[in-house]
């Protein structure tokens, strides 16, 4: 039983006595983070944050209270808020998400920022996003660079369905979303100006996978073998066959993988290799450009 002033709620019987927005928020912050509580309440009531603040003394309907309480219990169980609401803000857009896709992270906005900096608004460039998941990276790029042509692939058909839904909902017409195991179903015709990816890069034995929100996210999008480097290695090795002369590759990677990532890019013959730090000061995105002369056989 939870009692906050005159607000009473029995978790077992879901018995309810009327309470205000402010009271239910007080009740829930004893159990979950405030930011999670307000997002869940906004979702249930279909209102924005300023509504909650300006109507703090309004009473909740029993239906809203019941739905909100059930979501709070799910959150206590550990289910990520984005999976409970089915929504996640990324960059300046809102994406639909489900347990079939990774929840877009703030640090991945750095990948988008770096990509946009390489795509002049006036040019019509071809961009490839590998492992698109919800489509957050690809669709954000497509929306911000309407002249570009974005191809997005994912192995998971469930992810493809979500990404397509998002592209349609956000009216991104300059994007093609298709199922493929990395490059497998793409023609190696050196046509992409830019390849971006936020691949799975967590080591399979990393204990973080058993903690917090990550427990509920798809393994296929999070972790891989070779200590988290298998997909990054594959993408770096295969990209040259898909990039135009001077085309660029940009990868998100783990907090401790920038040196290895730059090393792999260098070994593959990429140039202008660099890493960029995220808001936490961690090198999070690395990239480089590939030049056709790399293909010329070296004179012994
Ligand atoms: N950055 C994510 C995390 O560790 C992982 C995302 C990924 O594997 N691409 O929570």
Tab-separated table of C-alpha atoms and ligand atoms in Angstrom:
chain	number	residue	atom	x	y	z
A	1	UNK	CA	0.000	0.000	0.000
A	2	UNK	CA	1.266	3.469	-0.874
A	3	UNK	CA	-0.177	6.524	0.827
A	4	UNK	CA	0.734	10.055	-0.148
A	5	UNK	CA	-1.413	12.600	1.698
A	6	UNK	CA	-4.942	11.549	0.774
A	7	UNK	CA	-3.755	9.592	-2.286
A	8	UNK	CA	-3.936	5.860	-1.717
A	9	UNK	CA	-2.955	3.136	-4.074
A	10	UNK	CA	-2.776	-0.558	-3.370
A	11	UNK	CA	-0.318	-2.289	-5.732
A	12	UNK	CA	-1.885	-5.691	-5.250
A	13	UNK	CA	-5.531	-4.839	-5.793
A	14	UNK	CA	-4.860	-1.703	-7.864
A	15	UNK	CA	-7.335	-0.074	-5.500
A	16	UNK	CA	-7.415	3.650	-6.038
A	17	UNK	CA	-8.514	6.750	-4.220
A	18	UNK	CA	-8.354	10.103	-6.028
A	19	UNK	CA	-5.082	11.995	-6.120
A	20	UNK	CA	-3.529	14.887	-7.990
A	21	UNK	CA	-0.770	15.000	-10.596
A	22	UNK	CA	1.639	16.358	-8.000
A	23	UNK	CA	0.721	13.578	-5.557
A	24	UNK	CA	1.204	10.713	-7.999
A	25	UNK	CA	4.552	12.152	-9.052
A	26	UNK	CA	5.578	12.323	-5.389
A	27	UNK	CA	4.419	8.746	-4.944
A	28	UNK	CA	6.328	7.466	-7.965
A	29	UNK	CA	9.639	9.221	-7.246
A	30	UNK	CA	9.907	7.064	-4.151
A	31	UNK	CA	10.253	4.183	-6.591
A	32	UNK	CA	11.603	5.454	-9.929
A	33	UNK	CA	13.520	8.459	-11.333
A	34	UNK	CA	11.545	11.704	-11.589
A	35	UNK	CA	12.324	12.090	-15.298
A	36	UNK	CA	10.968	8.587	-15.971
A	37	UNK	CA	7.850	9.230	-13.871
A	38	UNK	CA	6.967	12.423	-15.678
A	39	UNK	CA	7.550	10.880	-19.115
A	40	UNK	CA	5.240	7.979	-18.209
A	41	UNK	CA	2.580	10.316	-16.862
A	42	UNK	CA	2.838	12.555	-19.947
A	43	UNK	CA	2.442	9.460	-22.108
A	44	UNK	CA	-0.623	8.200	-20.227
A	45	UNK	CA	-2.288	11.630	-20.156
A	46	UNK	CA	-1.055	12.561	-23.676
A	47	UNK	CA	0.139	15.963	-22.455
A	48	UNK	CA	3.469	17.798	-22.426
A	49	UNK	CA	5.656	18.572	-19.426
A	50	UNK	CA	4.440	22.140	-19.023
A	51	UNK	CA	0.856	20.802	-18.725
A	52	UNK	CA	1.917	18.626	-15.793
A	53	UNK	CA	3.559	21.627	-14.130
A	54	UNK	CA	0.645	23.992	-14.650
A	55	UNK	CA	-2.023	21.425	-13.701
A	56	UNK	CA	-0.192	19.946	-10.713
A	57	UNK	CA	-3.291	20.174	-8.507
A	58	UNK	CA	-5.673	18.570	-11.000
A	59	UNK	CA	-7.047	15.142	-10.062
A	60	UNK	CA	-6.209	12.158	-12.243
A	61	UNK	CA	-8.993	10.010	-13.641
A	62	UNK	CA	-8.997	6.473	-12.255
A	63	UNK	CA	-8.161	5.172	-15.746
A	64	UNK	CA	-5.062	7.393	-16.008
A	65	UNK	CA	-4.013	6.499	-12.495
A	66	UNK	CA	-4.370	2.792	-13.121
A	67	UNK	CA	-2.454	2.872	-16.415
A	68	UNK	CA	0.262	5.065	-14.934
A	69	UNK	CA	0.648	2.808	-11.879
A	70	UNK	CA	1.031	-0.285	-14.051
A	71	UNK	CA	3.764	1.456	-16.079
A	72	UNK	CA	5.552	2.495	-12.877
A	73	UNK	CA	5.520	-1.149	-11.755
A	74	UNK	CA	7.004	-2.178	-15.126
A	75	UNK	CA	9.678	0.483	-14.751
A	76	UNK	CA	10.479	-0.822	-11.252
A	77	UNK	CA	10.939	-4.227	-12.915
A	78	UNK	CA	13.539	-2.522	-15.136
A	79	UNK	CA	11.715	-2.134	-18.466
A	80	UNK	CA	13.134	0.959	-20.244
A	81	UNK	CA	10.787	3.947	-20.411
A	82	UNK	CA	11.177	4.093	-24.212
A	83	UNK	CA	9.805	0.544	-24.520
A	84	UNK	CA	6.890	1.411	-22.212
A	85	UNK	CA	5.919	4.492	-24.188
A	86	UNK	CA	7.131	3.135	-27.562
A	87	UNK	CA	8.731	6.510	-28.207
A	88	UNK	CA	12.160	8.119	-28.002
A	89	UNK	CA	13.410	11.603	-28.849
A	90	UNK	CA	16.571	11.648	-30.948
A	91	UNK	CA	18.252	14.787	-32.300
A	92	UNK	CA	15.191	16.892	-33.187
A	93	UNK	CA	12.795	14.054	-34.044
A	94	UNK	CA	10.637	11.507	-32.206
A	95	UNK	CA	11.062	7.833	-33.137
A	96	UNK	CA	8.913	4.806	-32.508
A	97	UNK	CA	10.873	2.048	-30.783
A	98	UNK	CA	10.179	-1.510	-29.680
A	99	UNK	CA	12.212	-4.248	-27.986
A	100	UNK	CA	13.311	-5.239	-31.523
A	101	UNK	CA	15.539	-2.162	-31.759
A	102	UNK	CA	18.185	-0.419	-29.721
A	103	UNK	CA	16.918	2.685	-27.939
A	104	UNK	CA	18.628	5.647	-29.657
A	105	UNK	CA	21.265	7.170	-27.352
A	106	UNK	CA	22.240	10.838	-26.940
A	107	UNK	CA	25.875	9.971	-27.770
A	108	UNK	CA	24.751	8.663	-31.175
A	109	UNK	CA	23.668	12.218	-32.009
A	110	UNK	CA	27.414	12.850	-32.380
A	111	UNK	CA	27.479	10.361	-35.265
A	112	UNK	CA	24.665	12.305	-36.946
A	113	UNK	CA	26.369	15.656	-36.286
A	114	UNK	CA	29.626	14.401	-37.795
A	115	UNK	CA	27.798	12.937	-40.783
A	116	UNK	CA	25.851	16.159	-41.438
A	117	UNK	CA	29.106	18.136	-41.318
A	118	UNK	CA	30.339	16.009	-44.236
A	119	UNK	CA	27.219	16.373	-46.391
A	120	UNK	CA	26.889	19.811	-48.036
A	121	UNK	CA	23.234	20.863	-48.218
A	122	UNK	CA	23.627	21.748	-51.894
A	123	UNK	CA	24.980	18.362	-52.995
A	124	UNK	CA	23.129	15.173	-53.778
A	125	UNK	CA	25.183	12.567	-51.938
A	126	UNK	CA	24.652	8.839	-51.514
A	127	UNK	CA	24.763	7.709	-47.909
A	128	UNK	CA	24.633	4.227	-46.415
A	129	UNK	CA	23.632	3.438	-42.811
A	130	UNK	CA	24.565	-0.069	-41.653
A	131	UNK	CA	22.510	-1.643	-38.845
A	132	UNK	CA	19.868	1.070	-38.845
A	133	UNK	CA	17.623	-0.329	-36.070
A	134	UNK	CA	14.827	2.207	-35.512
A	135	UNK	CA	16.256	4.238	-38.412
A	136	UNK	CA	17.175	7.099	-36.074
A	137	UNK	CA	20.559	7.879	-37.679
A	138	UNK	CA	19.522	7.346	-41.313
A	139	UNK	CA	16.195	9.166	-41.074
A	140	UNK	CA	17.667	12.127	-39.186
A	141	UNK	CA	20.330	12.490	-41.893
A	142	UNK	CA	17.718	12.119	-44.641
A	143	UNK	CA	15.488	14.789	-43.068
A	144	UNK	CA	18.344	17.246	-42.611
A	145	UNK	CA	19.789	16.673	-46.081
A	146	UNK	CA	16.752	16.347	-48.366
A	147	UNK	CA	18.938	16.290	-51.506
A	148	UNK	CA	20.805	13.209	-50.321
A	149	UNK	CA	19.825	9.615	-51.062
A	150	UNK	CA	20.057	7.437	-47.980
A	151	UNK	CA	20.137	3.635	-47.991
A	152	UNK	CA	19.593	1.949	-44.623
A	153	UNK	CA	20.012	-1.757	-43.974
A	154	UNK	CA	19.417	-4.044	-41.012
A	155	UNK	CA	19.547	-7.789	-40.529
A	156	UNK	CA	16.367	-7.870	-38.454
A	157	UNK	CA	13.037	-7.789	-40.285
A	158	UNK	CA	11.355	-6.499	-37.109
A	159	UNK	CA	13.796	-3.588	-37.047
A	160	UNK	CA	13.166	-2.926	-40.752
A	161	UNK	CA	9.428	-2.682	-40.045
A	162	UNK	CA	10.025	-0.109	-37.278
A	163	UNK	CA	12.472	1.907	-39.408
A	164	UNK	CA	10.021	1.960	-42.325
A	165	UNK	CA	7.225	3.083	-40.011
A	166	UNK	CA	9.429	5.910	-38.715
A	167	UNK	CA	10.471	6.982	-42.218
A	168	UNK	CA	6.849	7.174	-43.296
A	169	UNK	CA	5.669	8.869	-40.115
A	170	UNK	CA	8.433	11.474	-40.413
A	171	UNK	CA	7.821	11.885	-44.143
A	172	UNK	CA	11.377	11.015	-45.138
A	173	UNK	CA	11.044	10.267	-48.850
A	174	UNK	CA	14.759	10.184	-49.707
A	175	UNK	CA	15.488	6.923	-47.907
A	176	UNK	CA	15.445	3.260	-48.923
A	177	UNK	CA	15.279	0.746	-46.101
A	178	UNK	CA	16.098	-2.855	-46.852
A	179	UNK	CA	17.018	-6.133	-45.166
A	180	UNK	CA	20.643	-7.200	-45.483
A	181	UNK	CA	23.366	-8.806	-43.413
A	182	UNK	CA	25.762	-5.828	-43.494
A	183	UNK	CA	26.804	-5.347	-47.161
A	184	UNK	CA	25.579	-8.755	-48.336
A	185	UNK	CA	22.653	-7.608	-50.497
A	186	UNK	CA	24.247	-4.370	-51.729
A	187	UNK	CA	26.072	-3.994	-55.037
A	188	UNK	CA	29.779	-3.281	-54.548
A	189	UNK	CA	29.839	-0.515	-57.146
A	190	UNK	CA	31.789	2.119	-55.194
A	191	UNK	CA	28.855	4.480	-55.220
A	192	UNK	CA	28.471	5.709	-51.640
A	193	UNK	CA	29.924	9.077	-50.633
A	194	UNK	CA	29.520	8.323	-46.957
A	195	UNK	CA	28.979	5.177	-44.902
A	196	UNK	CA	27.833	5.538	-41.285
A	197	UNK	CA	27.188	2.912	-38.656
A	198	UNK	CA	26.430	2.440	-34.994
A	199	UNK	CA	27.114	-1.305	-34.962
A	200	UNK	CA	26.990	-3.676	-32.002
A	201	UNK	CA	30.295	-3.120	-30.208
A	202	UNK	CA	29.876	-4.321	-26.628
A	203	UNK	CA	31.973	-7.384	-25.750
A	204	UNK	CA	29.762	-10.436	-25.270
A	205	UNK	CA	30.995	-10.973	-21.706
A	206	UNK	CA	30.675	-7.316	-20.689
A	207	UNK	CA	28.794	-7.251	-17.351
A	208	UNK	CA	26.969	-4.068	-18.454
A	209	UNK	CA	24.774	-6.260	-20.645
A	210	UNK	CA	23.220	-7.666	-17.463
A	211	UNK	CA	22.475	-4.232	-15.994
A	212	UNK	CA	19.868	-1.493	-16.402
A	213	UNK	CA	18.094	-0.907	-19.694
A	214	UNK	CA	20.590	-3.039	-21.661
A	215	UNK	CA	18.994	-6.218	-20.202
A	216	UNK	CA	15.882	-5.486	-22.267
A	217	UNK	CA	17.546	-4.429	-25.516
A	218	UNK	CA	18.271	-6.824	-28.401
A	219	UNK	CA	21.642	-8.564	-28.086
A	220	UNK	CA	21.957	-8.524	-31.851
A	221	UNK	CA	22.157	-4.704	-31.738
A	222	UNK	CA	24.443	-4.483	-28.731
A	223	UNK	CA	27.136	-7.085	-28.535
A	224	UNK	CA	29.456	-9.039	-30.746
A	225	UNK	CA	32.489	-11.298	-30.529
A	226	UNK	CA	36.189	-10.402	-30.808
A	227	UNK	CA	35.794	-8.351	-27.637
A	228	UNK	CA	33.176	-6.151	-29.315
A	229	UNK	CA	35.224	-5.443	-32.453
A	230	UNK	CA	33.966	-8.072	-34.919
A	231	UNK	CA	31.389	-5.856	-36.675
A	232	UNK	CA	33.605	-2.772	-36.689
A	233	UNK	CA	36.398	-4.857	-38.211
A	234	UNK	CA	34.070	-6.259	-40.884
A	235	UNK	CA	32.669	-2.835	-41.801
A	236	UNK	CA	36.128	-1.253	-42.067
A	237	UNK	CA	37.422	-4.135	-44.184
A	238	UNK	CA	34.432	-4.168	-46.543
A	239	UNK	CA	33.573	-0.455	-46.926
A	240	UNK	CA	36.272	0.382	-49.525
A	241	UNK	CA	34.442	-1.673	-52.177
A	242	UNK	CA	31.332	0.489	-51.636
A	243	UNK	CA	32.866	3.971	-51.337
A	244	UNK	CA	33.488	6.482	-54.126
A	245	UNK	CA	37.026	7.793	-54.483
A	246	UNK	CA	37.587	9.912	-51.376
A	247	UNK	CA	34.392	8.558	-49.775
A	248	UNK	CA	34.195	8.558	-45.992
A	249	UNK	CA	33.403	6.050	-43.284
A	250	UNK	CA	32.128	7.091	-39.844
A	251	UNK	CA	31.663	4.658	-36.981
A	252	UNK	CA	30.344	4.886	-33.446
A	253	UNK	CA	32.319	2.663	-31.069
A	254	UNK	CA	32.801	1.815	-27.416
A	255	UNK	CA	34.403	4.157	-24.866
A	256	UNK	CA	37.696	2.246	-25.029
A	257	UNK	CA	37.790	1.281	-28.724
A	258	UNK	CA	38.980	4.485	-30.452
A	259	UNK	CA	42.666	3.495	-30.643
A	260	UNK	CA	41.824	0.063	-32.060
A	261	UNK	CA	39.322	1.601	-34.447
A	262	UNK	CA	41.837	4.119	-35.791
A	263	UNK	CA	44.386	1.304	-36.086
A	264	UNK	CA	41.969	-0.800	-38.157
A	265	UNK	CA	41.163	2.170	-40.422
A	266	UNK	CA	44.863	2.827	-40.954
A	267	UNK	CA	45.653	-0.814	-41.678
A	268	UNK	CA	42.874	-0.817	-44.288
A	269	UNK	CA	44.411	2.200	-46.063
A	270	UNK	CA	41.991	4.913	-44.876
A	271	UNK	CA	43.340	8.452	-44.613
A	272	UNK	CA	42.464	11.609	-42.675
A	273	UNK	CA	41.651	9.344	-39.744
A	274	UNK	CA	40.255	11.033	-36.656
A	275	UNK	CA	38.168	10.464	-33.540
A	276	UNK	CA	35.617	12.832	-32.044
A	277	UNK	CA	34.689	13.094	-28.372
A	278	UNK	CA	31.106	13.019	-27.130
A	279	UNK	CA	29.637	15.365	-24.501
A	280	UNK	CA	31.104	13.168	-21.767
A	281	UNK	CA	34.585	13.767	-23.252
A	282	UNK	CA	34.865	10.167	-24.512
A	283	UNK	CA	36.173	9.409	-28.029
A	284	UNK	CA	32.970	7.936	-29.421
A	285	UNK	CA	33.041	8.342	-33.211
A	286	UNK	CA	35.978	7.603	-35.533
A	287	UNK	CA	36.291	7.940	-39.266
A	288	UNK	CA	38.435	8.411	-42.305
A	289	UNK	CA	38.377	8.680	-46.084
A	290	UNK	CA	39.288	6.104	-48.695
A	291	UNK	CA	41.131	7.018	-51.876
A	292	UNK	CA	41.290	5.087	-55.120
A	293	UNK	CA	45.063	5.316	-55.348
A	294	UNK	CA	45.145	2.942	-52.379
A	295	UNK	CA	44.023	0.332	-54.845
A	296	UNK	CA	47.072	0.761	-57.093
A	297	UNK	CA	49.558	-2.041	-56.511
A	298	UNK	CA	52.622	-0.765	-54.713
A	299	UNK	CA	55.818	-0.639	-56.815
A	300	UNK	CA	58.272	-2.938	-55.080
B	1	LIG	N1	26.454	2.656	-26.451
B	1	LIG	C1	25.619	1.544	-26.161
B	1	LIG	C2	25.776	1.120	-24.717
B	1	LIG	O1	26.827	0.690	-24.314
B	1	LIG	C3	25.835	0.388	-27.080
B	1	LIG	C4	25.374	0.709	-28.435
B	1	LIG	C5	25.926	-0.224	-29.451
B	1	LIG	O2	26.360	-1.342	-29.188
B	1	LIG	N2	25.930	0.206	-30.643
B	1	LIG	O3	24.844	1.244	-23.993
